[in-house]
Coordinates of C-alpha atoms and ligand atoms in Angstrom, one line a residue:
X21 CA 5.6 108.8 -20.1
X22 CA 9.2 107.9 -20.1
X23 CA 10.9 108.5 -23.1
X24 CA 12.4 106.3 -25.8
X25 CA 9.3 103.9 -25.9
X26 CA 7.4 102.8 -28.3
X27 CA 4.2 102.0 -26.5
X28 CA 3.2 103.0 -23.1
X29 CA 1.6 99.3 -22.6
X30 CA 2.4 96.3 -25.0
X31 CA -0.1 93.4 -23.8
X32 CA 1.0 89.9 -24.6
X33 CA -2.1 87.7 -25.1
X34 CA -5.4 88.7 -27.3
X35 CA -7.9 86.8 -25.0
X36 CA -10.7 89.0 -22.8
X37 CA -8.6 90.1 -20.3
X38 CA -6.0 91.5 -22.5
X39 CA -8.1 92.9 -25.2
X40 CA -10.5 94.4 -22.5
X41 CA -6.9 96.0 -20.6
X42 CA -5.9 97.2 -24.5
X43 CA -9.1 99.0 -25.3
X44 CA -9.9 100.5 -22.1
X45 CA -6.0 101.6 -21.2
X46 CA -6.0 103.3 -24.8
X47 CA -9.5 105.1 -24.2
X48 CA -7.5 107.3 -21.6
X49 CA -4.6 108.0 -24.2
X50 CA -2.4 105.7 -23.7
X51 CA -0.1 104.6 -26.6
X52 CA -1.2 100.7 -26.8
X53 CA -0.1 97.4 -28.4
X54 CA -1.1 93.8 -28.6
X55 CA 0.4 90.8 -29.6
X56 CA -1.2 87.7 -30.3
X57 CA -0.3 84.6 -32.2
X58 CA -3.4 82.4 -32.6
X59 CA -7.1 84.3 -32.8
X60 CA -8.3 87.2 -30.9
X61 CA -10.9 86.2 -28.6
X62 CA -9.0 83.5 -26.4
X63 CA -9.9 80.4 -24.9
X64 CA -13.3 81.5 -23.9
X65 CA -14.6 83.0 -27.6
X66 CA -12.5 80.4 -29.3
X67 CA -12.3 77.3 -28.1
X68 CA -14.1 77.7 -24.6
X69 CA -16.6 79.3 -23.1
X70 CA -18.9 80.6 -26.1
X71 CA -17.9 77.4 -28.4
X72 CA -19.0 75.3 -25.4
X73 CA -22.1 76.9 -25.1
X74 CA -23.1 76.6 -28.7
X75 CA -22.5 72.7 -28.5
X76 CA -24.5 72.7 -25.1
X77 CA -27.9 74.7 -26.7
X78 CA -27.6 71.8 -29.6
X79 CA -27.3 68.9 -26.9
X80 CA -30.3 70.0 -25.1
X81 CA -32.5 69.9 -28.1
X82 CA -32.6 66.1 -27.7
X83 CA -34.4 66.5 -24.2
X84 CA -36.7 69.1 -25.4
X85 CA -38.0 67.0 -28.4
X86 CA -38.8 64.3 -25.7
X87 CA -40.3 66.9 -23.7
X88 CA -42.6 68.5 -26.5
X89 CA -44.2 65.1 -26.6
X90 CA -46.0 65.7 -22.8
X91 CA -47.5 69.4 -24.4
X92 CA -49.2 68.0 -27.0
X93 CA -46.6 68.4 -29.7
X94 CA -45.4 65.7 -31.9
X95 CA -42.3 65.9 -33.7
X96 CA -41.1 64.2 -36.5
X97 CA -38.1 63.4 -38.5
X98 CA -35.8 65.0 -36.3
X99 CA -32.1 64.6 -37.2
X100 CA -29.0 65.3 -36.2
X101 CA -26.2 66.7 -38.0
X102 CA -22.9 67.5 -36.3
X103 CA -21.0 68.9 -39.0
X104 CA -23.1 71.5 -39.7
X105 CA -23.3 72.4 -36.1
X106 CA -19.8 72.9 -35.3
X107 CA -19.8 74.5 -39.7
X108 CA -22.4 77.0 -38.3
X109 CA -20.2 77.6 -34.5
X110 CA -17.4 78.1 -36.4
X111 CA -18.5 80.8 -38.4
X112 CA -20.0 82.4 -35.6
X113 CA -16.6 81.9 -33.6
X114 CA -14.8 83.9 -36.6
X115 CA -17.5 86.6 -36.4
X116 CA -16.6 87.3 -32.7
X117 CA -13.1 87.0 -33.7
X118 CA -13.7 89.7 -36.3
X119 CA -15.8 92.1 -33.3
X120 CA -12.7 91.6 -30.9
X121 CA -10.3 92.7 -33.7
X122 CA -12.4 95.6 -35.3
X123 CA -12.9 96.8 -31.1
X124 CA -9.2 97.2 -30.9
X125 CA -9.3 98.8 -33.9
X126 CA -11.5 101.1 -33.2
X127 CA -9.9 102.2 -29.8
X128 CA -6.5 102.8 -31.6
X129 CA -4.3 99.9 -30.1
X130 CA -1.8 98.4 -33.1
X131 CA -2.0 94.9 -33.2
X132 CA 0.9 92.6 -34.5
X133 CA 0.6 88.7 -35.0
X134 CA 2.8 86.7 -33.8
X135 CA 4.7 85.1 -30.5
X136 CA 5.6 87.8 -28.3
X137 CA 8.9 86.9 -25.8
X138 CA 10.3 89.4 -23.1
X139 CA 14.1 90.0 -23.6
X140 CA 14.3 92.2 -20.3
X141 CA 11.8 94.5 -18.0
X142 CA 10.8 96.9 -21.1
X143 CA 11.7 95.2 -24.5
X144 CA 9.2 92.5 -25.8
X145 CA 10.2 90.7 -29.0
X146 CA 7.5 90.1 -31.3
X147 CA 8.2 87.4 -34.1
X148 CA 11.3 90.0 -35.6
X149 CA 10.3 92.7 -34.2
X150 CA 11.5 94.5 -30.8
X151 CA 9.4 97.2 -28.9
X152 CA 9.9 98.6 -26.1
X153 CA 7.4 100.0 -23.6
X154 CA 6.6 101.4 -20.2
X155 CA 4.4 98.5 -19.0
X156 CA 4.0 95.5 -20.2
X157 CA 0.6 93.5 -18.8
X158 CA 0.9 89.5 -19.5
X159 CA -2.3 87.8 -20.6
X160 CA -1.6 84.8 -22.5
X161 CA -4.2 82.1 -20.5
X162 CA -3.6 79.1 -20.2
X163 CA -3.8 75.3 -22.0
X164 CA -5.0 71.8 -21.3
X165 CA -3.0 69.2 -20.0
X166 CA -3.4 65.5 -20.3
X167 CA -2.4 63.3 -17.3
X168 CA 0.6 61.6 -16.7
X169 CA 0.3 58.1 -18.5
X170 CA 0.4 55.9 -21.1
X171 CA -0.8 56.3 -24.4
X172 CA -2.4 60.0 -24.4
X173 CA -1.2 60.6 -27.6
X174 CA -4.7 58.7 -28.6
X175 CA -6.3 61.0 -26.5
X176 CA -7.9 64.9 -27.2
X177 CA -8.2 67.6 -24.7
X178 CA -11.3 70.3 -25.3
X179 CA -9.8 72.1 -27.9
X180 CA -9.9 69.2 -30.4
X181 CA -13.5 68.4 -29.0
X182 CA -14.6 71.5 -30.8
X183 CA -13.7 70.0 -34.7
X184 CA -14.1 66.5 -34.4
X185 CA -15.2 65.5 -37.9
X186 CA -18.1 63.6 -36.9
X187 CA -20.3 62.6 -33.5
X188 CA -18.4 59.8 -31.5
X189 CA -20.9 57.0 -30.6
X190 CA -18.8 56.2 -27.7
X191 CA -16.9 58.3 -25.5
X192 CA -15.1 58.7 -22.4
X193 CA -14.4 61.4 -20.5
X194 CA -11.2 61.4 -18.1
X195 CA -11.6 64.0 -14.8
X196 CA -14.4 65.3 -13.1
X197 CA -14.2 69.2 -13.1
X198 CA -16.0 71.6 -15.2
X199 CA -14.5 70.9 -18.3
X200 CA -15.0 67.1 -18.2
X201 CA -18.8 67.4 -16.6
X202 CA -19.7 70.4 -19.4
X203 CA -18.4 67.6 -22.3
X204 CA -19.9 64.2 -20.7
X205 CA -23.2 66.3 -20.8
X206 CA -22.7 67.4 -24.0
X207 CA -21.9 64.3 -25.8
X208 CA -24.4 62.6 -23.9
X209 CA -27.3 64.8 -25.3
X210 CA -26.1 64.7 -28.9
X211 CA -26.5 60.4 -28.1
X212 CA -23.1 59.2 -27.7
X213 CA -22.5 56.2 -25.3
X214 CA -20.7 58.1 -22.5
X215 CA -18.5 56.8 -20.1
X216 CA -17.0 59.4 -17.6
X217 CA -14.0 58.0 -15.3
X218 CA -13.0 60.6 -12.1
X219 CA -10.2 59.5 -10.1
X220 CA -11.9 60.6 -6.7
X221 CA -15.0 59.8 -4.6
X222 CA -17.8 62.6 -6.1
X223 CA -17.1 64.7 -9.5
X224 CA -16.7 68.4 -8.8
X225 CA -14.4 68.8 -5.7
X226 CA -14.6 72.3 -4.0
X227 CA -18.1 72.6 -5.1
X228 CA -21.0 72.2 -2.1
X229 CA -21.5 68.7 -1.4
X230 CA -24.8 68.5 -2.5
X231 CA -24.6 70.3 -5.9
X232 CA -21.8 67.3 -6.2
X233 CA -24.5 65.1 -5.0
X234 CA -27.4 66.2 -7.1
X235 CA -25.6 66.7 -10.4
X236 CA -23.9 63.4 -9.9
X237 CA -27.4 61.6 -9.7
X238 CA -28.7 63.6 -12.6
X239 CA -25.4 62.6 -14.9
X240 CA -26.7 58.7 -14.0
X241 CA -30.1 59.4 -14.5
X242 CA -29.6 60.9 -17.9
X243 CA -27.4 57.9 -19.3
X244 CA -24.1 58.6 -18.3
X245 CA -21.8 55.5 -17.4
X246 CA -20.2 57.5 -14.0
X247 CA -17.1 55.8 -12.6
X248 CA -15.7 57.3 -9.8
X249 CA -12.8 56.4 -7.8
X250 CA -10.9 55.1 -11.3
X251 CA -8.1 56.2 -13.0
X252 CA -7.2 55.5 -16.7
X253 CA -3.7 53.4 -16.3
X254 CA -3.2 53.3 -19.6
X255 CA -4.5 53.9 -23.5
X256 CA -3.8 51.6 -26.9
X257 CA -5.2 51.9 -30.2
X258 CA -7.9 49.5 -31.0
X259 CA -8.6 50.2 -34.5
X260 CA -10.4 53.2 -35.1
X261 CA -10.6 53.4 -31.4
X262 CA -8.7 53.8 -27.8
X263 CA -9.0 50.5 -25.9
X264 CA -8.7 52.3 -22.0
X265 CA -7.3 49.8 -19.5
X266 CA -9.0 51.3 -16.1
X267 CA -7.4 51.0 -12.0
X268 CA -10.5 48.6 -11.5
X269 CA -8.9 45.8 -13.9
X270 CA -11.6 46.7 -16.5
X271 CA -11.2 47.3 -20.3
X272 CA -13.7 49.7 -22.4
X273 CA -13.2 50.1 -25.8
X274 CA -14.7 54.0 -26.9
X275 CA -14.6 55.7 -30.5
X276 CA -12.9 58.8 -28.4
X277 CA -11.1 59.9 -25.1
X278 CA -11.3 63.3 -23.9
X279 CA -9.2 64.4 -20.8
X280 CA -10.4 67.3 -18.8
X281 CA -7.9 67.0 -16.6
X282 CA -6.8 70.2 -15.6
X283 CA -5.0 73.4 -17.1
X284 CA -1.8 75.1 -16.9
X285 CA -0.8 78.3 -16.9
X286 CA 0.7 79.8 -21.1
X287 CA 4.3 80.6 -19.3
X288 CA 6.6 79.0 -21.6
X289 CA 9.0 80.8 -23.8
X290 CA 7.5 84.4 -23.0
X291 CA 11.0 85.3 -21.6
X292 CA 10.0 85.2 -18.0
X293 CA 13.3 84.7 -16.9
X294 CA 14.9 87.4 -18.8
X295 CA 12.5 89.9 -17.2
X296 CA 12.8 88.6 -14.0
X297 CA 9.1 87.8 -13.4
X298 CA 8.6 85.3 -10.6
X299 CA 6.3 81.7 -11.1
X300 CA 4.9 79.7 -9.0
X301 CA 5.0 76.0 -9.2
X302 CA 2.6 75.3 -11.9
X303 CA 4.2 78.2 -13.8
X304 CA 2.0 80.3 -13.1
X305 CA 3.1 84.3 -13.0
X306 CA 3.0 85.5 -9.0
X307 CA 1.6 88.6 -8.7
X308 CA 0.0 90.8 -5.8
X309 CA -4.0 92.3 -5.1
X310 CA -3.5 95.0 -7.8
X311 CA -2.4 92.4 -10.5
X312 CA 1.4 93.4 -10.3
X313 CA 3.7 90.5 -10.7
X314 CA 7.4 90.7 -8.9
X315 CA 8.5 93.8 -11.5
X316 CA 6.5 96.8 -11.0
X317 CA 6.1 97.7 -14.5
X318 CA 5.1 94.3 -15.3
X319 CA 1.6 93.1 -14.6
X320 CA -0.8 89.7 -15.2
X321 CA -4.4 89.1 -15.2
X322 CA -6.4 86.0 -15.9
X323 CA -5.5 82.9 -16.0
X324 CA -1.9 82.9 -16.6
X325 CA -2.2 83.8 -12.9
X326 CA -4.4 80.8 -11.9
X327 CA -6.5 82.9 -9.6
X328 CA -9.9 82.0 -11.0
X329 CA -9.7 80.8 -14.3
X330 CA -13.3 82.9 -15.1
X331 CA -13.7 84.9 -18.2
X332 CA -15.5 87.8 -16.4
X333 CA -12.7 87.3 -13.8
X334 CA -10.2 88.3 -16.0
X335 CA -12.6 91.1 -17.7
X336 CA -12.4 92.8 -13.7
X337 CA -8.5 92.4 -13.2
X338 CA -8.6 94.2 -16.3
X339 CA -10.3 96.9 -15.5
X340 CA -8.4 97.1 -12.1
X341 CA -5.3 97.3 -13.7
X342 CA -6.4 100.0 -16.0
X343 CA -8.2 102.0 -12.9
X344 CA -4.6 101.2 -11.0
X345 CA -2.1 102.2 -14.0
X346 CA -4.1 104.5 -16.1
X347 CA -6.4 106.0 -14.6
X348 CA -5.0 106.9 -11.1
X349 CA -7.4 105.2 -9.0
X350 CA -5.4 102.1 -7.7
X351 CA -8.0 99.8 -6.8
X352 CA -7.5 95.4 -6.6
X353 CA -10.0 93.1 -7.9
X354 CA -12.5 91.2 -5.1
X355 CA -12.2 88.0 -5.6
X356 CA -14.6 86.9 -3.0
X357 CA -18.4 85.9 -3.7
X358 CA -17.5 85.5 -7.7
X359 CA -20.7 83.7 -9.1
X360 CA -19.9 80.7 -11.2
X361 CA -21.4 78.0 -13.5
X362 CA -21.0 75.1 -14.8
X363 CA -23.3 74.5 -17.7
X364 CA -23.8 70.6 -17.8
X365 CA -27.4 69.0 -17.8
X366 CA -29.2 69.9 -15.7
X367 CA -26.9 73.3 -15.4
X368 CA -24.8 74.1 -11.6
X369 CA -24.7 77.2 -10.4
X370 CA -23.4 78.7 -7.1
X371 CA -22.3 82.0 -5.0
X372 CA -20.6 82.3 -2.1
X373 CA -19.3 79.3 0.6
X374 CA -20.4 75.7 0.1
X375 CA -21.1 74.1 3.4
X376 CA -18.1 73.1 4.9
X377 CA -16.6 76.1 4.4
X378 CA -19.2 78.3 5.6
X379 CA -19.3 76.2 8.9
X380 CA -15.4 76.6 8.9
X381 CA -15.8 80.2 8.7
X382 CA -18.6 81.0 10.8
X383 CA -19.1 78.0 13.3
X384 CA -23.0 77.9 13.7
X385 CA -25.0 77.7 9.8
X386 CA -28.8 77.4 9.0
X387 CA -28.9 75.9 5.7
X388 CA -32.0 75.7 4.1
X389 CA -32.8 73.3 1.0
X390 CA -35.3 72.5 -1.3
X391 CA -35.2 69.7 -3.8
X392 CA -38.5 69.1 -6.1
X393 CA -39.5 68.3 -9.6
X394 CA -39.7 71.5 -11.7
X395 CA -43.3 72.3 -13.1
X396 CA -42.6 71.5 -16.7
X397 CA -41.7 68.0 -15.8
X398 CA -44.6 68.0 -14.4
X399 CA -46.1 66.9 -18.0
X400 CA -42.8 66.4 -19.8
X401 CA -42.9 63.4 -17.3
X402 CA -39.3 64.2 -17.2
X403 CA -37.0 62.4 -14.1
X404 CA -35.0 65.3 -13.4
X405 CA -35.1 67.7 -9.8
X406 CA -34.2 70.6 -9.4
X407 CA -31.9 71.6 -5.9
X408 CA -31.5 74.9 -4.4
X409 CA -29.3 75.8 -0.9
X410 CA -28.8 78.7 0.9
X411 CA -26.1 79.0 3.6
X412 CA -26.7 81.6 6.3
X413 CA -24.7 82.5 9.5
X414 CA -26.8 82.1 12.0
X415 CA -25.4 85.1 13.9
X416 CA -25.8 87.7 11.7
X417 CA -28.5 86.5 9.6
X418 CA -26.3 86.8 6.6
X419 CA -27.0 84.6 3.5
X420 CA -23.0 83.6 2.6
X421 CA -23.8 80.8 0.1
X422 CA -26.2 79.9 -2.8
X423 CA -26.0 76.9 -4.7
X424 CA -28.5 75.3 -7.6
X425 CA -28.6 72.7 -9.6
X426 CA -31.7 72.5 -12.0
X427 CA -32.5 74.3 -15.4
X428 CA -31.7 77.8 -15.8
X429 CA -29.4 77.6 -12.5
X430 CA -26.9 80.6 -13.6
X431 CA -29.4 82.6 -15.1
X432 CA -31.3 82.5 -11.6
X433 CA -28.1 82.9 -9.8
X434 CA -26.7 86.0 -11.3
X435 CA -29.4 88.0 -9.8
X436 CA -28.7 85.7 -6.0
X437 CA -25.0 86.6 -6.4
X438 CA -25.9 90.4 -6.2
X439 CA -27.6 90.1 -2.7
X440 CA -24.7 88.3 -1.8
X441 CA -22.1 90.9 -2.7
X442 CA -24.7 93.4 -0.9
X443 CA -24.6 91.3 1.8
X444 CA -28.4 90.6 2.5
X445 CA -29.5 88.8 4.8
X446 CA -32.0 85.9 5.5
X447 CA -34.9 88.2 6.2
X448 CA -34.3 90.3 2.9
X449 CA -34.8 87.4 1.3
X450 CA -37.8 86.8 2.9
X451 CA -39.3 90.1 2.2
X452 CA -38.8 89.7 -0.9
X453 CA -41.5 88.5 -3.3
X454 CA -41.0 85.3 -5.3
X455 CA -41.8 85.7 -9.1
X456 CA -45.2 82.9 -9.2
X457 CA -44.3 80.4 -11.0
X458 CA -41.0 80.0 -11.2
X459 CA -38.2 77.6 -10.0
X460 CA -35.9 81.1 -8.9
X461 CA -39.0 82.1 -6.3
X462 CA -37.9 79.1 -4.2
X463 CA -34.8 81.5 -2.6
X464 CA -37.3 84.0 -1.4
X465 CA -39.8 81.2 -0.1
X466 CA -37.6 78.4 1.6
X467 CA -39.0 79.0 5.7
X468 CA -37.7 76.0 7.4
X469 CA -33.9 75.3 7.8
X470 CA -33.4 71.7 7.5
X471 CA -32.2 70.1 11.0
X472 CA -29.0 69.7 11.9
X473 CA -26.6 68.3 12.0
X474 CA -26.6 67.7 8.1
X475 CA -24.5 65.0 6.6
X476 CA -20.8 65.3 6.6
X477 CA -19.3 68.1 4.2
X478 CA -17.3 67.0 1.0
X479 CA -13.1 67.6 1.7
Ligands
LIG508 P1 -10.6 71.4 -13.1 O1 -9.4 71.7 -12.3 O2 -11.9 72.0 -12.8 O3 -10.8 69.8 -13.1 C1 -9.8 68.9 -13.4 C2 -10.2 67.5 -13.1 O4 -9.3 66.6 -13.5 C3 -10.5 67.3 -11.6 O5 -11.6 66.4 -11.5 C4 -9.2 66.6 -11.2 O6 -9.4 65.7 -10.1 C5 -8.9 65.8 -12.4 N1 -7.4 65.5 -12.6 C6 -6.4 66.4 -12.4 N2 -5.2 65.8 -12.6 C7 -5.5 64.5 -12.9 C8 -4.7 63.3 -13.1 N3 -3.4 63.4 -13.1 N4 -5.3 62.1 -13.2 C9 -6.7 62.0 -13.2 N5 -7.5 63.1 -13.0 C10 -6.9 64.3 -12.8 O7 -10.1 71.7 -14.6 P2 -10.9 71.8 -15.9 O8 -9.9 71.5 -16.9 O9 -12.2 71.1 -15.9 O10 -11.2 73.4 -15.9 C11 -10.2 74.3 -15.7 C12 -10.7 75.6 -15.2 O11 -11.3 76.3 -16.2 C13 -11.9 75.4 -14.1 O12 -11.4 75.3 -12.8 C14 -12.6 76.7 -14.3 O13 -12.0 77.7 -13.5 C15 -12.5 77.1 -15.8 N6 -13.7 76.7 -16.5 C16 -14.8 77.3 -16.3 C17 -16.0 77.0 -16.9 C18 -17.2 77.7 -16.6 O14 -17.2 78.8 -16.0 N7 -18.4 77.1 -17.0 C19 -16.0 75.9 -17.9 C20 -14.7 75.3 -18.1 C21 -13.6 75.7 -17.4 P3 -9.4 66.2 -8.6 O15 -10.7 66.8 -8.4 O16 -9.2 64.9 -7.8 O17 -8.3 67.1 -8.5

């Protein structure tokens, strides 16, 4: 290691993909630090991912009370008490907090507190303090943004969502991406009035058109006020609430507004410039296959680098980094066939091409589909279906794309997404034996491809 350093590696950012890069770079030796100046754990343990899912387990408990009722059970009294919920998720969000700290700990990286800024290529300034180092890896996520406008100042984003004092009774929900989706579900279960406003023709753009479809219809069916193809012009206070003046000439008065209206890259004041490191429009830092931004001893993962904005995406361009740097086996992350989900009600849950792009990448495509009522609302009585897709190239046989939307859809689709990345084909899946009975045996049983042409794919 070159001399005069302090560290061989000072990561900026204390979210996965940086505490993941600390940990595992110092496991081989390396002399490691990481600077951080809000909580360890990053958007996903803190005010993401996990938080999000906490609040989603509580919102389905409405459902399943209504559901007990077809199984004989009868339940009574059954309350609702937000602030113990998010009382309880936050002390389980400072527990993580404490793991991720007590991990880096353990695997002997020094941790300092504060904002960390580069001054050049080597030296990173952290709060008073100047180190210098080898490599320098840049993790620092990113933040929402509200839309341009009137008024958002009356407005929250998802990270005030998670310590609202008390349950809105009426809420709107600006954008129609996972964020907004995961919170219009949420809020809807806990038994808010929800309104959610998209500015385009079907919520979840990029995502196969009938997953859009589907979900879309469930969102209705379940309660939610869905207004697409209207923007929010403008936002006043109305007193303890947002009066929201709407594209359509309409007015709706709601206790709350949430944008979900997109993320940027956290690119501001980390001394970019200084060090030369190259951004991209949205500021986010340009880097190549092997996470290496335009100096090569500076590097980015996650999504400061708006790849894919995925936790367990950033986890992998971790690890690749550390294979590359430390461990002498350069190797880049695959960013192809990266299972997702998106955990409204019912849950979304995909792998691989949607439709249109399958068709734009391999011409001819058998798509088989299955839409039906899942056995437990067979007695729950419950007006929700389940949908499940798969996408194969009719030339090779090769299943490219599965999509679901339908209780338990990532937990089935997990397991799909490793076929995929093994490349299995059509007739794998048909040799292979369906778990009886169970929504996830419908992939291995679905015979007949649905004729075609099918409608037209979603842009
Ligand atoms: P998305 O980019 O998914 O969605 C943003 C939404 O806001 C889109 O519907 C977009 O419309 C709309 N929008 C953007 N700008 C404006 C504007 N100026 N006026 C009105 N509407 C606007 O962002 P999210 O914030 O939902 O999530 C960010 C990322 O975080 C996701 O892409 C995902 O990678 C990650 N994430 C993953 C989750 C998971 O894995 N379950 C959960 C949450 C986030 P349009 O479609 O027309 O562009």
């Amino acid at each position: 290691m070159a001399s005069g350093n302090d560290f061989d590696l000072i990561v900026v950012g204390g979210g996965s993909g940086g505490v993941r890069a600390a940990r595992m770079a110092a496991g081989t030796g390396a002399r490691v630090a990481i600077a951080e100046e809000y909580r360890y754990g990053g958007t996903c343990v803190i005010r993401g991912c996990v938080p999000k899912k906490l609040l989603s387990y509580a919102a389905h408990f409405r459902e399943d009370f209504e559901d007990a009722a077809g199984f004989g059970w009868t339940v009574e009294g059954a309350r609702f008490d937000w602030a113990r919920l998010i009382a309880d998720k936050d002390k389980e969000i400072d527990r993580l907090e404490g793991i991720y700290e007590r991990l880096l700990k353990d695997a002997g990286v020094t941790s300092y507190r504060g904002h960390a800024r580069l001054l050049d290529t080597h030296r990173v300034e952290i709060g008073d303090q100047v180190f210098r180092a080898e490599t320098i890896l840049i993790a620092t996520g990113g933040h929402p943004i509200f839309p341009p406008g009137h008024g958002w100042d009356l407005g929250i984003s998802s990270n005030e969502a998670f310590h609202l004092k008390s349950l809105p009774g009426r809420v709107a929900v600006y954008g129609g991406g996972y964020i907004a989706v995961e919170f219009a579900s949420i809020f809807n279960g806990m038994g808010a009035e929800v309104t959610q406003i998209y500015r385009g023709p079907q919520i979840l753009r990029g995502f196969d058109d009938d997953v859009r479809d589907t979900l879309a219809g469930e969102l209705v069916t379940k309660g939610i006020d869905l207004r697409v193809e209207t923007m929010i012009d403008r936002l006043e206070k109305h007193g303890d609430g947002v009066r929201l003046h709407l594209s359509d000439g309409e007015i709706l008065e709601v206790d709350v507004v949430m944008a979900a209206t997109g993320r940027r890259p956290n690119t501001e004041n980390l001394g970019l410039a200084a060090a030369g490191v190259a951004v991209g429009e949205k500021g986010e830092i340009k880097v190549d296959a092997y996470s290496r931004t335009s100096q090569k001893n500076i590097y980015a993962i996650g999504d400061v680098t708006d790849r894919l904005a995925l936790t367990p995406v950033a986890i992998q361009e971790a690890m690749a980094f550390v294979d590359t740097v430390y461990r002498g086996t350069p190797r880049s992350m695959d960013h192809s066939d990266v299972p997702t989900a998106v955990f409204s009600m019912p849950t979304v849950s995909t792998v691989g091409l949607t439709e249109l792009q399958a068709r734009q990448a391999y011409g001819d495509v058998d798509i088989y589909r299955s839409t039906f009522r899942p056995l437990k609302h067979t007695l729950s009585g419950r007006d929700e279906k389940t949908m499940m897709k798969l996408i194969v190239d009719r030339a090779t046989q090769k299943v490219v794309g599965a999509h679901m939307v339908g209780l338990d859809a990532p937990e089935i689709i997990q397991g799909v997404g490793i076929a995929i990345k093994a490349g299995a084909t059509k007739q794998i899946f048909d040799a292979t034996v369906g778990i009886h009975p169970t929504a996830a045996e419908e992939f291995v049983t679905m015979r007949e491809p649905v004729a075609q042409p099918v409608k037209k794919a979603a842009e």
